[in-house]
Amino acid sequence: MNLNQIQNVYFIGIGGIGMSALARYFQFIGKNVAGYDKTETQLTDELIENGMQIHFQDDCTLIDEIYKNPENTLVVVTPAVPKDHTEWNYFLSNGFTVKKRAEVLGIITKDTFCFAVAGTHGKTTTSSILGHILFQSGVDVTAFLGGIVENYNSNLIGSGKTVTVVEADEFDRSFLHLHPNLSCITSMDADHLDIYGDAAAIEATFREFAEKVPAKDLFVVKGLPLEGNTVAVTVGADYIAQNIRIENGFYVFDVKTPSETIENIKFGLPGHHNLTNALLALAMAKSYGVENEKISNALASFKGVRRRFSFQIREEKLVYIDDYAHHPTEINAVHQAVRELYPNKKIVAAFQPHLFSRTKDFIDGFAQSLSQFDEIVLLEIYPARELPMEGVNSAWLLGKIENSKKQLLTKNELMDYFKNSDAEVFVTIGAGDIGEMVKDIKKLLNEKV
């Protein structure tokens, strides 16, 4: 497929975080871009402000005529789209080139030096740090990311044609479409069991992805059952964070590499999981040849990713953090980070489970991880692409949480609960539309400061 012959790109599911990065890329290189999504969000509003035509009804009459020529139009579809989607079936039955997001990323990046960052947790932050390091170091790079990087207010960094950074998504085995030169794997925990069936199938797919590069070009977190360069915030790895301390809200640490020690690196994201993410990005950048000083400067200036331990309010008497965590391992990481920063403060967390299948598959892990907060509030499950499952709901999860201070509330009730709470640290957690509440919660809590 020759992208030079494509004049128009139409996205089904344009509001998805990965899809929107592709949409921004195609608009930047001069293509006409439009699309459909089922939900209007802050992200779709931003794309519309950037000049993209977006509608929110599955209706072929709303598609502009310029996108109805199969000779010069590419259609990009999210794996989550239902099989009976009217627009999708229109394009399929009329001879259009219809590709999944990962297939298109594979085409774009095939002729570049491609960094691919995979893992059930940590890939968004790691790929964002890596993209930031390379861009700030003058590398001719484009980074396609699964989150909005605060430094750029975008999920697309740069416009380079030589090097690409890609967040390699394991959902639907999408990352197997990529052609990486350097890869890393942050984690291989069970997830997406509705797609894979069991943890063994997930591990096998990650192994297949890992084998796309030689072991010398693969970077992995210490402890994963893979052969490659290892990183760890402990001992016994190829890249190790040492002498870790906190100064003025920043981690400051040294990194021991296979050949040297880099001293006094500053990094502002809390939590040991984020130190690991930074180590992976550092190791990959060094392998590519980026100088130590440039890596250190970029790590110190990295501001984080929207909805990844994102401080909304950071005052002495009140703190509000928002996080995208939607798996028990991620919630444990959020808790570790917030407890490390605020060991003596009362912490209340509001969690919106994401997907009925994920809630069912990891119900005990969710209960354990959520029980650690001083108070926990649940919202109902955000279904995303799924239909309800009998007996799978937030009340079931609430019953398993071992914490006397727990409640199941509506969104309106949550606002009142936060308003009247005497907690000093508030955390909202989840990958669903709880993210759309952040602005209003921030306004509410600011009135208490």
XYZ file of N, CA and C in Angstrom, residues 29 48 73 87 102 115 127 129 148-150 173 197 211 221 284 292-293 336 346 372-373 403 409 441-442:
78
model
N 0.773 15.705 7.748
C 1.467 15.496 6.473
C 0.599 15.873 5.270
N -11.520 18.397 16.575
C -12.410 19.275 15.811
C -11.831 20.693 15.740
N -8.908 7.070 -0.763
C -9.314 7.149 0.640
C -8.889 5.890 1.392
N -21.255 2.205 9.068
C -20.218 2.852 8.266
C -19.116 1.862 7.882
N -3.032 -0.699 13.959
C -1.697 -1.293 14.045
C -1.129 -1.594 12.664
N 11.465 2.265 17.283
C 11.447 1.834 18.680
C 10.022 1.386 19.007
N 7.044 4.924 26.518
C 7.176 5.412 25.139
C 7.153 6.930 25.100
N 8.257 8.987 27.554
C 9.581 9.441 28.019
C 10.604 9.282 26.906
N -1.732 11.657 26.319
C -1.425 13.059 26.035
C -0.242 13.485 26.897
N 0.889 13.782 26.268
C 2.099 14.167 26.996
C 1.990 15.641 27.383
N 2.147 15.905 28.677
C 1.927 17.257 29.187
C 2.876 18.274 28.551
N -3.609 -8.620 19.591
C -2.300 -8.985 19.024
C -1.799 -7.943 18.013
N -7.867 -15.570 26.282
C -8.312 -16.798 26.930
C -7.607 -17.064 28.240
N 10.639 -11.721 19.783
C 11.513 -12.358 18.794
C 11.627 -11.572 17.493
N 12.137 -5.550 31.742
C 12.211 -5.392 33.188
C 12.738 -6.696 33.785
N 17.221 2.486 26.181
C 16.994 2.450 24.733
C 17.639 3.655 24.050
N 24.688 11.135 27.317
C 24.202 11.105 28.700
C 23.589 12.427 29.138
N 24.270 13.535 28.827
C 23.791 14.849 29.265
C 22.423 15.164 28.670
N 1.198 2.654 45.955
C 2.580 2.733 46.455
C 3.132 4.144 46.311
N -4.638 11.264 55.034
C -5.793 10.416 54.730
C -6.042 10.423 53.221
N -6.402 -1.113 50.131
C -5.260 -0.447 50.765
C -5.502 1.036 51.046
N -6.436 1.655 50.316
C -6.702 3.079 50.528
C -7.468 3.276 51.836
N -12.441 -3.344 53.622
C -12.262 -2.000 54.157
C -13.632 -1.529 54.611
N -21.348 4.602 44.731
C -22.078 5.849 44.518
C -22.296 6.122 43.038
N -14.353 17.898 39.263
C -13.847 17.545 40.586
C -12.762 18.525 41.015
N -11.894 18.875 40.086
C -10.832 19.839 40.403
C -11.426 21.175 40.837
